Amino acid sequence: MTDFAAARFFMVEGQIRPNKVTDHRLVDVLSETPREAFVPESARGVAYVDDDLPLGNGRYLLEPMVFARMLQYVSVQETDRVLDVGCAGGYSTAVLARLAASVVGLDSDAGLTAQAKAALAAQGVVGATVATGPMAEGYTQSAPYDVIVIEGTVPEVPAALAEQLAEDGRLVAIVQDERGVGEVRLFQKAGGVLSSRILFEAQPHTLPGFAKKTTFVF
């Protein structure tokens, strides 16, 4: 039988802390949130692996180190309203709910959102809701958001998500560049303009429904 508490401890000490994750609130939440509760039963034994974890139907749970570093850079505050895009089985939403005032987990896969709702309820997570819909379109009902987290690689940040980011808001995403390399980027909105900077490289699996808009050159 897997000792999940020990696996979680070794995830934090072996994957999180050595990779420049020093935010004490974030480390504490990662130490307390059971990843195994948000993945299929068949995957629970490897819930803390240092790689993207297959959830079925072509979807994955982000590698712990990549997820933790993304959250550290986006600096979630206790007063923030958060949109968690690609929430899958709800693990990321559970972590964000313990860091922020409120979080909406959004996913296009109805099966995954049903699992997320059940898992969040079973874990007694408060301040979190889960919605099903096109991920690239965001969730306007609760916008604007202080923080938006995109849980996978995308070719670009859709305009709809940028529009739902509040003034002075932060968005973190893994954007695939022209070489096919994934770059974790931090976007910030100031004066209605979105600017970004590259944080580090990562190669998570892509999220569906984020096709890059076609442009024509004449």
PDB file of C-alpha atoms in Angstrom, residues 2 13 18 31 59 76 78 95-96 101 132 166 187 196 214:
ATOM      1  CA  THR A   2       1.327   3.434  -0.961  1.00  0.00           C
ATOM      2  CA  GLU A  13      11.600  17.925  -0.442  1.00  0.00           C
ATOM      3  CA  PRO A  18      15.323  22.179  -4.708  1.00  0.00           C
ATOM      4  CA  SER A  31       2.512  19.623   1.581  1.00  0.00           C
ATOM      5  CA  ARG A  59      -5.239  14.846 -20.588  1.00  0.00           C
ATOM      6  CA  VAL A  76      -1.366  34.268  -5.531  1.00  0.00           C
ATOM      7  CA  GLU A  78      -5.329  35.713  -0.093  1.00  0.00           C
ATOM      8  CA  VAL A  95      -4.305  24.183  -4.264  1.00  0.00           C
ATOM      9  CA  LEU A  96      -5.387  27.584  -5.579  1.00  0.00           C
ATOM     10  CA  ALA A 101     -10.138  34.173  -1.886  1.00  0.00           C
ATOM     11  CA  THR A 132     -17.494  23.066 -17.975  1.00  0.00           C
ATOM     12  CA  ALA A 166      -8.242  42.507 -14.119  1.00  0.00           C
ATOM     13  CA  PHE A 187       1.785  38.141 -18.257  1.00  0.00           C
ATOM     14  CA  SER A 196       5.019  39.331 -20.671  1.00  0.00           C
ATOM     15  CA  THR A 214      -4.564  32.044 -38.617  1.00  0.00           C
TER      16      THR A 214
END
